Amino acid sequence: MTVRVRIAPSPTGNLHIGTARTAVFNWLFARHHGGQFILRIEDTDQTRSRPEYTENILEGLTWLGLNWDEGPSYQSKRLDLYRQATQTLLDKGLAYRSYDTEAELEEMRTAQKGRKEAPRYDNRHRNLTPEQQAAFEAEGRQAVIRFIIDDNREIVWNDLVRGKLSWKASDLGGDMVIARASVGGAIGQPLYNLAVVVDDIDMKITHVIRGEDHIANTAKQILLYEALGEAVPEFSHTPLILNEKGAKLSKRDGVTSISDFKKMGFTPEALVNYMTLLGWSAPDSTQEIFTLEEAAKLFSFERVNKAGAKFDWAKLDWLNGQYLHAMPAEKLVDLLIPYWKEAGFEFDQDRDRSWLEQMAAVIGPSLSRLPQAVDMTRMFFTESVEFSAEATDQMKKEGAADVIQGIIEALDNHSELTPVAAQEIIKQVTTEKKVKKGLIMRSLRAALTGDVHGPDLIESWVLLHSSGLDKARLQQALAQAA
Ligand code: GLU
């Protein structure tokens, strides 16, 4: 058997982190088994689906490296298939037309509420006579198509994450609408549960892997497979992603779509790596950094948690940092250029390429998100720097001005500055001025960068020197200290 799985997003919003994580698990499972990963766009909800969301979803999956083998197919182009299946169910006597008006349904729900019962359809039109049907049609009533749910059934399946699951059919809300209202014997717009089952059958899906919020749908869908006389696939319900308070991560938590994470400066490699860890761990649980391919080799549902996965920003930042620190400057620079442009820094990306790369090399090890590069590199792009309060304090410390003066003098003997030469200057001034190295390092950083934290000091200095910026800066700092 070839494993065939799918991701089936609804284009009613941008690609959500939850959907993306489900896509990751599907992708990992497919690749682990040498199977197929299929993309299906579930756009039957015409009022809420939008082409720009589809575009965002395709872009997001591509950016994350979750390449698919078939699709995208669009449910909106497959309506005939769903109508045929609905007709089959009608022909088999497993579905029927139901003519209730909205007011009648409302009245039924109010009565149920009054009796403190859970709202459900009471199946009142399940056994209409042809005469009753004809009378409703003569009235011009519209009919939805309902699928018969036998309340006595218990639906049981062996979930790949959660083990044996069972659901009482009597808790499914009565006979289920599978096609929206229409008149004159036509079949209206097919609805979600039917369309999914028809597609999963048609696309020969072997494993349905999706979020645990779909468990009740699974119970309904298993009944539909049986009614259509088809084999039921395996199901795997993955844990939800939770916010810091332990509630389901939602739009209210701010950033939730993949394009937002991209804008915030996360790399796709880090984000996708982080998502593999949202509910799964490698057999060696200390191993946390891997490519999708590496994770695919190790992936199994045995190591997927039942409990919800808490979204941990600190961990994502840490992982992103790991990727940025390890990234070659030639690659990092391409990711940084858009941020530098947006910040209005002046440079020519072709002519200044090697200088820009050096800058990327200097700050790479200090980055955890790409936009931080703007503040970290401002000192290389601008003639002078603004001093932070701490940097001003540092320059006022006893001996600070003196060591900076020493460095200025020592620099006179260096037209070029290598890291070794820079270290030697520091050593020389330490001896000459009889001060601790820490004072020199802190004062030099404050003087050169206007800050007390930042990327590697020696490398920053060498780069500033190569642009002829260091001496003037040191002099400016002396004025600050006065
Ligand atoms: N369209 C559904 C959603 O976006 C997917 C359901 C499924 O995977 O079966 O949640």
Short mmCIF file of C-alpha atoms and ligand atoms in Angstrom, two decimals:
data_model
loop_
_atom_site.label_atom_id
_atom_site.label_comp_id
_atom_site.label_asym_id
_atom_site.label_seq_id
_atom_site.Cartn_x
_atom_site.Cartn_y
_atom_site.Cartn_z
CA MET A 1 0.00 0.00 0.00
CA THR A 2 1.32 3.43 -0.91
CA VAL A 3 0.72 5.98 1.78
CA ARG A 4 -1.34 8.88 0.47
CA VAL A 5 -2.09 11.81 2.75
CA ARG A 6 -3.40 15.28 2.18
CA ILE A 7 -3.59 18.75 3.59
CA ALA A 8 -6.96 20.31 2.93
CA PRO A 9 -7.00 23.97 3.93
CA SER A 10 -10.06 26.17 3.57
CA PRO A 11 -9.11 29.48 1.95
CA THR A 12 -11.08 31.52 4.47
CA GLY A 13 -7.96 33.13 5.94
CA ASN A 14 -4.21 33.20 5.58
CA LEU A 15 -2.25 29.99 6.16
CA HIS A 16 -2.64 29.43 9.90
CA ILE A 17 0.13 27.99 12.05
CA GLY A 18 -2.20 25.13 13.06
CA THR A 19 -2.90 24.17 9.46
CA ALA A 20 0.77 24.52 8.62
CA ARG A 21 1.73 22.23 11.51
CA THR A 22 -0.84 19.69 10.28
CA ALA A 23 0.76 20.00 6.85
CA VAL A 24 4.17 19.35 8.42
CA PHE A 25 2.98 16.14 10.09
CA ASN A 26 1.33 14.98 6.85
CA TRP A 27 4.47 15.77 4.89
CA LEU A 28 6.73 13.99 7.38
CA PHE A 29 4.51 10.92 7.40
CA ALA A 30 4.31 10.80 3.60
CA ARG A 31 8.07 11.19 3.19
CA HIS A 32 8.83 8.68 5.94
CA HIS A 33 6.84 6.06 4.04
CA GLY A 34 7.87 7.14 0.55
CA GLY A 35 4.23 8.08 -0.05
CA GLN A 36 2.37 10.98 -1.60
CA PHE A 37 1.40 14.31 -0.09
CA ILE A 38 -1.61 15.90 -1.76
CA LEU A 39 -2.90 19.46 -1.59
CA ARG A 40 -6.61 20.13 -1.77
CA ILE A 41 -8.20 23.53 -1.39
CA GLU A 42 -11.57 23.26 0.35
CA ASP A 43 -13.30 26.26 -1.12
CA THR A 44 -16.91 25.17 -1.07
CA ASP A 45 -17.84 27.97 1.32
CA GLN A 46 -18.25 30.56 -1.39
CA THR A 47 -19.02 33.45 0.88
CA ARG A 48 -15.89 33.08 3.03
CA SER A 49 -13.38 31.70 0.50
CA ARG A 50 -11.13 34.19 -1.28
CA PRO A 51 -8.49 33.72 -4.01
CA GLU A 52 -5.97 35.84 -2.09
CA TYR A 53 -6.17 33.40 0.81
CA THR A 54 -5.55 30.48 -1.56
CA GLU A 55 -2.52 32.34 -2.85
CA ASN A 56 -1.30 32.98 0.70
CA ILE A 57 -1.70 29.27 1.53
CA LEU A 58 0.20 28.07 -1.56
CA GLU A 59 2.93 30.63 -0.96
CA GLY A 60 3.24 29.72 2.71
CA LEU A 61 3.49 25.97 2.09
CA THR A 62 6.07 26.57 -0.65
CA TRP A 63 8.08 28.94 1.55
CA LEU A 64 8.14 26.32 4.31
CA GLY A 65 9.45 23.72 1.88
CA LEU A 66 6.36 21.51 2.15
CA ASN A 67 6.32 20.46 -1.47
CA TRP A 68 3.27 18.51 -2.59
CA ASP A 69 3.05 15.71 -5.12
CA GLU A 70 -0.47 16.26 -6.43
CA GLY A 71 -2.77 19.24 -6.61
CA PRO A 72 -3.80 21.78 -5.74
CA SER A 73 -7.25 20.55 -6.55
CA TYR A 74 -10.20 22.77 -5.78
CA GLN A 75 -13.42 21.49 -4.29
CA SER A 76 -15.35 24.23 -6.07
CA LYS A 77 -14.47 22.50 -9.36
CA ARG A 78 -15.60 19.08 -8.17
CA LEU A 79 -19.18 19.78 -7.15
CA ASP A 80 -20.60 17.23 -9.61
CA LEU A 81 -18.72 14.48 -7.87
CA TYR A 82 -20.29 15.41 -4.53
CA ARG A 83 -23.74 15.66 -6.10
CA GLN A 84 -23.33 12.18 -7.59
CA ALA A 85 -22.44 10.77 -4.19
CA THR A 86 -25.43 12.55 -2.66
CA GLN A 87 -27.64 11.02 -5.32
CA THR A 88 -26.19 7.59 -4.53
CA LEU A 89 -27.11 8.06 -0.87
CA LEU A 90 -30.61 9.20 -1.83
CA ASP A 91 -31.00 6.20 -4.14
CA LYS A 92 -29.88 3.84 -1.41
CA GLY A 93 -32.43 5.34 0.96
CA LEU A 94 -29.62 6.54 3.25
CA ALA A 95 -30.39 10.21 2.75
CA TYR A 96 -33.57 12.20 2.29
CA ARG A 97 -34.99 15.60 1.52
CA SER A 98 -35.91 17.64 4.52
CA TYR A 99 -38.25 20.61 4.12
CA ASP A 100 -38.17 22.36 7.48
CA THR A 101 -38.28 26.11 7.43
CA GLU A 102 -35.84 28.17 9.47
CA ALA A 103 -38.72 29.17 11.78
CA GLU A 104 -39.68 25.55 12.38
CA LEU A 105 -36.10 24.61 13.17
CA GLU A 106 -35.82 27.54 15.53
CA GLU A 107 -39.01 26.53 17.31
CA MET A 108 -37.68 22.97 17.66
CA ARG A 109 -34.42 24.27 19.17
CA THR A 110 -36.23 26.56 21.59
CA ALA A 111 -38.38 23.67 22.79
CA GLN A 112 -35.25 21.52 23.27
CA LYS A 113 -33.64 24.30 25.22
CA GLY A 114 -36.77 24.58 27.39
CA ARG A 115 -36.43 20.88 28.18
CA LYS A 116 -32.72 21.38 28.87
CA GLU A 117 -31.82 19.05 26.01
CA ALA A 118 -28.85 19.45 23.70
CA PRO A 119 -29.89 20.98 20.37
CA ARG A 120 -30.29 18.40 17.62
CA TYR A 121 -32.41 17.75 14.59
CA ASP A 122 -35.26 15.48 15.64
CA ASN A 123 -35.32 13.67 12.28
CA ARG A 124 -38.96 14.67 11.76
CA HIS A 125 -38.74 14.53 7.97
CA ARG A 126 -36.93 11.21 7.80
CA ASN A 127 -39.98 9.24 6.77
CA LEU A 128 -42.14 11.65 4.79
CA THR A 129 -44.63 10.04 2.43
CA PRO A 130 -44.47 11.01 -1.26
CA GLU A 131 -47.70 12.96 -0.68
CA GLN A 132 -46.22 14.96 2.18
CA GLN A 133 -43.17 15.72 0.07
CA ALA A 134 -45.31 16.80 -2.85
CA ALA A 135 -47.31 19.08 -0.56
CA PHE A 136 -44.15 20.78 0.75
CA GLU A 137 -42.87 21.22 -2.80
CA ALA A 138 -46.19 22.67 -3.88
CA GLU A 139 -45.80 25.20 -1.08
CA GLY A 140 -42.51 26.18 -2.72
CA ARG A 141 -40.44 25.03 0.24
CA GLN A 142 -36.76 24.40 -0.25
CA ALA A 143 -35.19 21.09 0.74
CA VAL A 144 -31.82 20.30 2.24
CA ILE A 145 -30.49 16.75 1.94
CA ARG A 146 -29.97 14.96 5.22
CA PHE A 147 -27.91 11.83 5.78
CA ILE A 148 -29.51 9.35 8.14
CA ILE A 149 -27.63 8.84 11.38
CA ASP A 150 -28.62 5.78 13.35
CA ASP A 151 -28.71 6.96 16.94
CA ASN A 152 -28.00 3.46 18.21
CA ARG A 153 -24.63 3.26 16.58
CA GLU A 154 -21.38 3.72 18.36
CA ILE A 155 -18.55 4.75 16.07
CA VAL A 156 -15.21 3.31 17.06
CA TRP A 157 -11.80 3.75 15.47
CA ASN A 158 -8.22 3.25 16.36
CA ASP A 159 -6.66 6.68 16.20
CA LEU A 160 -2.95 6.69 15.42
CA VAL A 161 -2.31 9.33 18.08
CA ARG A 162 -5.06 8.83 20.59
CA GLY A 163 -5.61 5.08 20.46
CA LYS A 164 -9.15 3.71 20.61
CA LEU A 165 -11.73 6.45 20.22
CA SER A 166 -15.46 6.04 20.27
CA TRP A 167 -18.34 8.37 19.68
CA LYS A 168 -22.04 7.80 20.24
CA ALA A 169 -24.04 8.48 17.07
CA SER A 170 -26.76 9.94 19.31
CA ASP A 171 -24.34 12.76 20.12
CA LEU A 172 -23.94 13.79 16.49
CA GLY A 173 -26.92 16.11 16.43
CA GLY A 174 -29.41 14.01 14.48
CA ASP A 175 -29.59 13.41 10.73
CA MET A 176 -26.88 15.53 9.18
CA VAL A 177 -27.28 18.02 6.37
CA ILE A 178 -24.98 17.06 3.49
CA ALA A 179 -26.30 19.47 0.85
CA ARG A 180 -27.73 22.94 1.22
CA ALA A 181 -31.27 23.92 0.35
CA SER A 182 -32.51 23.88 -3.21
CA VAL A 183 -35.86 23.63 -4.95
CA GLY A 184 -37.50 21.24 -7.36
CA GLY A 185 -35.56 18.07 -6.67
CA ALA A 186 -32.15 19.58 -7.38
CA ILE A 187 -29.23 18.92 -5.05
CA GLY A 188 -27.95 22.10 -3.46
CA GLN A 189 -24.41 23.08 -2.56
CA PRO A 190 -22.69 20.01 -1.03
CA LEU A 191 -21.39 20.50 2.49
CA TYR A 192 -18.08 19.93 4.17
CA ASN A 193 -18.34 16.42 5.62
CA LEU A 194 -19.66 14.90 2.43
CA ALA A 195 -17.19 16.69 0.16
CA VAL A 196 -14.24 15.63 2.33
CA VAL A 197 -15.27 11.98 2.29
CA VAL A 198 -15.94 11.94 -1.45
CA ASP A 199 -12.56 13.55 -2.10
CA ASP A 200 -10.66 11.34 0.30
CA ILE A 201 -12.19 8.30 -1.41
CA ASP A 202 -11.52 9.65 -4.91
CA MET A 203 -7.96 10.65 -4.05
CA LYS A 204 -7.32 7.27 -2.42
CA ILE A 205 -6.25 8.84 0.83
CA THR A 206 -4.93 6.16 3.18
CA HIS A 207 -4.39 8.27 6.31
CA VAL A 208 -6.35 11.33 7.36
CA ILE A 209 -4.09 13.40 9.58
CA ARG A 210 -5.67 16.54 11.01
CA GLY A 211 -6.24 18.56 14.15
CA GLU A 212 -8.17 17.10 17.07
CA ASP A 213 -10.92 19.68 16.57
CA HIS A 214 -12.08 17.37 13.76
CA ILE A 215 -12.78 14.32 15.95
CA ALA A 216 -16.57 14.74 15.84
CA ASN A 217 -16.36 15.14 12.04
CA THR A 218 -14.44 11.88 11.87
CA ALA A 219 -17.31 10.07 13.55
CA LYS A 220 -19.73 11.48 10.97
CA GLN A 221 -17.38 10.79 8.11
CA ILE A 222 -16.89 7.15 9.07
CA LEU A 223 -20.66 6.71 8.75
CA LEU A 224 -20.49 8.26 5.29
CA TYR A 225 -17.70 5.90 4.17
CA GLU A 226 -19.79 2.98 5.29
CA ALA A 227 -22.89 4.30 3.57
CA LEU A 228 -20.96 4.76 0.33
CA GLY A 229 -19.60 1.23 0.66
CA GLU A 230 -15.98 2.34 0.87
CA ALA A 231 -13.05 1.35 3.07
CA VAL A 232 -12.44 3.68 6.00
CA PRO A 233 -8.93 5.22 6.06
CA GLU A 234 -6.77 5.44 9.16
CA PHE A 235 -7.26 8.57 11.26
CA SER A 236 -4.78 10.53 13.24
CA HIS A 237 -5.82 13.54 15.30
CA THR A 238 -2.95 15.78 16.19
CA PRO A 239 -2.87 17.91 19.34
CA LEU A 240 -3.95 21.52 19.21
CA ILE A 241 -1.50 24.37 19.49
CA LEU A 242 -2.09 26.30 22.70
CA ASN A 243 -1.21 29.82 23.74
CA GLU A 244 0.74 30.65 26.89
CA LYS A 245 -2.46 30.46 28.96
CA GLY A 246 -3.18 26.95 27.72
CA ALA A 247 -6.12 27.94 25.48
CA LYS A 248 -6.29 27.17 21.76
CA LEU A 249 -4.02 29.57 19.86
CA SER A 250 -6.29 31.93 17.98
CA LYS A 251 -6.25 35.16 16.04
CA ARG A 252 -6.70 36.97 19.34
CA ASP A 253 -3.19 35.88 20.27
CA GLY A 254 -1.84 38.13 17.55
CA VAL A 255 0.48 36.45 15.13
CA THR A 256 -0.92 33.19 13.86
CA SER A 257 -0.42 33.10 10.12
CA ILE A 258 2.72 31.90 8.41
CA SER A 259 3.06 35.16 6.47
CA ASP A 260 3.12 37.03 9.81
CA PHE A 261 5.93 34.82 11.07
CA LYS A 262 7.79 35.51 7.84
CA LYS A 263 7.37 39.26 8.32
CA MET A 264 8.68 38.97 11.87
CA GLY A 265 11.94 37.64 10.51
CA PHE A 266 11.76 33.92 11.14
CA THR A 267 13.44 31.71 8.58
CA PRO A 268 11.36 28.97 6.99
CA GLU A 269 13.88 26.34 8.10
CA ALA A 270 13.61 27.38 11.75
CA LEU A 271 9.84 27.78 11.68
CA VAL A 272 9.26 24.42 10.07
CA ASN A 273 11.75 22.85 12.49
CA TYR A 274 9.85 24.43 15.37
CA MET A 275 6.55 23.14 14.01
CA THR A 276 7.86 19.55 13.90
CA LEU A 277 8.41 19.92 17.65
CA LEU A 278 4.90 21.20 18.31
CA GLY A 279 3.51 17.91 19.54
CA TRP A 280 6.23 15.54 18.34
CA SER A 281 9.69 14.68 19.61
CA ALA A 282 12.54 12.71 18.06
CA PRO A 283 13.41 9.29 19.52
CA ASP A 284 16.43 11.03 21.02
CA SER A 285 14.44 13.82 22.60
CA THR A 286 17.54 15.96 23.09
CA GLN A 287 17.80 16.30 19.33
CA GLU A 288 15.87 19.41 18.43
CA ILE A 289 17.50 20.78 15.32
CA PHE A 290 16.82 19.01 12.07
CA THR A 291 15.84 19.60 8.49
CA LEU A 292 12.47 18.35 7.29
CA GLU A 293 14.22 15.42 5.57
CA GLU A 294 16.00 14.44 8.77
CA ALA A 295 12.78 14.70 10.77
CA ALA A 296 10.96 12.61 8.15
CA LYS A 297 13.37 9.73 8.70
CA LEU A 298 12.56 9.75 12.43
CA PHE A 299 8.87 10.59 12.33
CA SER A 300 6.17 8.30 13.70
CA PHE A 301 2.83 8.87 15.37
CA GLU A 302 4.01 6.92 18.38
CA ARG A 303 5.96 9.99 19.40
CA VAL A 304 3.14 12.48 18.85
CA ASN A 305 1.63 13.72 22.12
CA LYS A 306 -2.02 13.57 22.97
CA ALA A 307 -1.81 16.73 25.06
CA GLY A 308 -1.94 20.16 23.46
CA ALA A 309 1.35 21.72 22.40
CA LYS A 310 2.16 25.05 24.01
CA PHE A 311 3.51 27.66 21.67
CA ASP A 312 6.82 28.83 23.06
CA TRP A 313 8.14 32.06 21.57
CA ALA A 314 11.44 31.84 23.42
CA LYS A 315 12.11 28.45 21.92
CA LEU A 316 11.21 29.61 18.43
CA ASP A 317 13.55 32.58 18.84
CA TRP A 318 16.29 30.27 20.04
CA LEU A 319 15.82 27.93 17.08
CA ASN A 320 15.71 30.80 14.63
CA GLY A 321 18.93 32.08 16.17
CA GLN A 322 20.55 28.69 15.67
CA TYR A 323 19.72 28.79 11.98
CA LEU A 324 20.82 32.40 11.56
CA HIS A 325 24.08 31.81 13.40
CA ALA A 326 24.91 28.85 11.20
CA MET A 327 23.91 30.53 7.95
CA PRO A 328 26.74 31.45 5.58
CA ALA A 329 27.07 35.24 5.18
CA GLU A 330 26.51 34.94 1.39
CA LYS A 331 23.05 33.59 2.09
CA LEU A 332 22.23 35.70 5.14
CA VAL A 333 22.99 38.91 3.27
CA ASP A 334 20.18 38.20 0.81
CA LEU A 335 17.74 37.90 3.68
CA LEU A 336 18.98 41.13 5.25
CA ILE A 337 19.03 43.37 2.17
CA PRO A 338 15.23 43.88 2.15
CA TYR A 339 15.33 45.03 5.80
CA TRP A 340 18.21 47.40 5.14
CA LYS A 341 16.38 48.83 2.15
CA GLU A 342 13.23 49.29 4.18
CA ALA A 343 15.24 51.09 6.87
CA GLY A 344 16.39 53.55 4.21
CA PHE A 345 20.10 52.73 4.54
CA GLU A 346 22.18 53.78 1.58
CA PHE A 347 24.05 51.11 -0.34
CA ASP A 348 24.36 49.56 -3.74
CA GLN A 349 23.58 45.90 -3.36
CA ASP A 350 25.86 44.82 -6.23
CA ARG A 351 28.80 47.16 -5.80
CA ASP A 352 28.80 46.90 -2.00
CA ARG A 353 28.14 43.19 -1.91
CA SER A 354 31.35 42.20 -0.17
CA TRP A 355 30.98 44.92 2.47
CA LEU A 356 27.38 43.88 3.06
CA GLU A 357 28.48 40.28 3.39
CA GLN A 358 31.09 41.24 5.95
CA MET A 359 28.40 43.00 7.91
CA ALA A 360 26.18 39.92 7.73
CA ALA A 361 29.12 37.87 8.98
CA VAL A 362 29.66 40.24 11.92
CA ILE A 363 26.07 40.36 13.12
CA GLY A 364 24.93 36.83 12.12
CA PRO A 365 25.96 35.25 15.43
CA SER A 366 23.99 37.87 17.41
CA LEU A 367 20.70 37.62 15.54
CA SER A 368 17.60 35.77 16.61
CA ARG A 369 15.18 37.56 14.25
CA LEU A 370 16.10 39.21 10.96
CA PRO A 371 14.70 42.72 11.68
CA GLN A 372 17.13 43.06 14.60
CA ALA A 373 19.77 43.51 11.91
CA VAL A 374 18.57 47.06 11.29
CA ASP A 375 19.53 48.38 14.73
CA MET A 376 22.62 46.21 14.89
CA THR A 377 24.04 47.53 11.63
CA ARG A 378 22.93 51.17 11.75
CA MET A 379 26.40 52.04 13.03
CA PHE A 380 27.96 50.76 9.79
CA PHE A 381 25.66 52.71 7.50
CA THR A 382 25.67 56.08 9.23
CA GLU A 383 28.42 58.64 9.75
CA SER A 384 27.78 59.12 13.46
CA VAL A 385 25.80 57.21 16.06
CA GLU A 386 23.44 58.27 18.77
CA PHE A 387 24.61 57.38 22.25
CA SER A 388 22.38 55.37 24.52
CA ALA A 389 22.19 56.49 28.16
CA GLU A 390 24.37 53.52 29.19
CA ALA A 391 26.96 54.34 26.54
CA THR A 392 27.09 57.95 27.76
CA ASP A 393 27.55 56.71 31.33
CA GLN A 394 30.31 54.38 30.20
CA MET A 395 32.18 57.24 28.51
CA LYS A 396 32.00 59.26 31.71
CA LYS A 397 33.64 56.48 33.76
CA GLU A 398 37.03 57.18 35.19
CA GLY A 399 39.75 56.36 32.69
CA ALA A 400 37.35 55.88 29.76
CA ALA A 401 38.33 59.04 27.89
CA ASP A 402 41.97 58.30 28.53
CA VAL A 403 41.86 54.83 26.97
CA ILE A 404 39.96 56.11 23.96
CA GLN A 405 42.63 58.78 23.53
CA GLY A 406 45.22 55.99 23.71
CA ILE A 407 43.43 54.01 21.03
CA ILE A 408 43.21 57.03 18.73
CA GLU A 409 46.95 57.52 19.03
CA ALA A 410 47.70 53.82 18.50
CA LEU A 411 45.52 53.86 15.40
CA ASP A 412 47.80 56.39 13.78
CA ASN A 413 50.23 53.55 13.13
CA HIS A 414 47.61 51.48 11.30
CA SER A 415 46.25 52.31 7.93
CA GLU A 416 44.67 48.88 7.73
CA LEU A 417 43.22 47.15 10.70
CA THR A 418 43.12 43.36 11.03
CA PRO A 419 41.53 41.58 13.98
CA VAL A 420 45.03 40.68 15.20
CA ALA A 421 46.16 44.32 14.99
CA ALA A 422 43.02 45.42 16.83
CA GLN A 423 43.76 42.96 19.63
CA GLU A 424 47.32 44.25 19.80
CA ILE A 425 46.17 47.86 20.12
CA ILE A 426 43.92 46.86 23.00
CA LYS A 427 46.77 45.01 24.70
CA GLN A 428 49.13 47.90 24.19
CA VAL A 429 46.71 50.45 25.64
CA THR A 430 45.95 48.15 28.60
CA THR A 431 49.64 48.05 29.46
CA GLU A 432 50.29 51.73 28.76
CA LYS A 433 47.35 53.03 30.77
CA LYS A 434 47.53 50.31 33.43
CA VAL A 435 43.82 49.63 33.27
CA LYS A 436 41.72 46.46 33.14
CA LYS A 437 40.90 45.09 29.71
CA GLY A 438 37.18 45.24 30.58
CA LEU A 439 37.28 49.03 30.84
CA ILE A 440 38.85 49.29 27.42
CA MET A 441 36.42 46.87 25.81
CA ARG A 442 33.35 48.54 27.31
CA SER A 443 34.56 52.06 26.54
CA LEU A 444 35.60 51.12 23.02
CA ARG A 445 32.22 49.56 22.34
CA ALA A 446 30.39 52.58 23.71
CA ALA A 447 32.59 54.95 21.70
CA LEU A 448 32.39 53.07 18.42
CA THR A 449 28.80 51.91 18.47
CA GLY A 450 27.01 54.27 20.87
CA ASP A 451 25.77 51.22 22.76
CA VAL A 452 26.93 48.82 25.45
CA HIS A 453 25.67 45.64 23.77
CA GLY A 454 26.06 44.43 20.23
CA PRO A 455 27.84 42.12 17.85
CA ASP A 456 31.49 41.08 18.20
CA LEU A 457 33.46 44.21 19.04
CA ILE A 458 36.72 43.44 17.26
CA GLU A 459 34.96 42.45 14.03
CA SER A 460 32.70 45.51 14.22
CA TRP A 461 35.72 47.75 14.71
CA VAL A 462 37.60 46.20 11.78
CA LEU A 463 34.60 46.80 9.55
CA LEU A 464 34.14 50.39 10.76
CA HIS A 465 37.80 51.00 10.16
CA SER A 466 37.57 49.68 6.59
CA SER A 467 34.85 52.29 5.93
CA GLY A 468 36.99 54.98 7.57
CA LEU A 469 34.42 55.59 10.29
CA ASP A 470 36.20 54.56 13.45
CA LYS A 471 38.50 57.46 14.18
CA ALA A 472 35.91 60.17 13.85
CA ARG A 473 33.61 58.14 16.06
CA LEU A 474 36.23 57.79 18.75
CA GLN A 475 36.79 61.53 18.64
CA GLN A 476 33.09 62.18 18.84
CA ALA A 477 32.99 59.93 21.91
CA LEU A 478 35.74 61.91 23.56
CA ALA A 479 33.65 65.02 23.15
CA GLN A 480 30.80 63.11 24.75
CA ALA A 481 32.97 62.23 27.72
CA ALA A 482 34.08 65.80 28.28
N1 GLU B 1 -10.84 22.19 5.43
C1 GLU B 1 -10.62 21.70 6.74
C2 GLU B 1 -9.96 22.76 7.59
O1 GLU B 1 -9.48 23.73 7.09
C3 GLU B 1 -9.73 20.49 6.72
C4 GLU B 1 -10.42 19.30 7.16
C5 GLU B 1 -9.71 18.00 6.97
O2 GLU B 1 -8.47 17.97 7.02
O3 GLU B 1 -10.38 17.03 6.76
O4 GLU B 1 -9.92 22.63 8.77
#
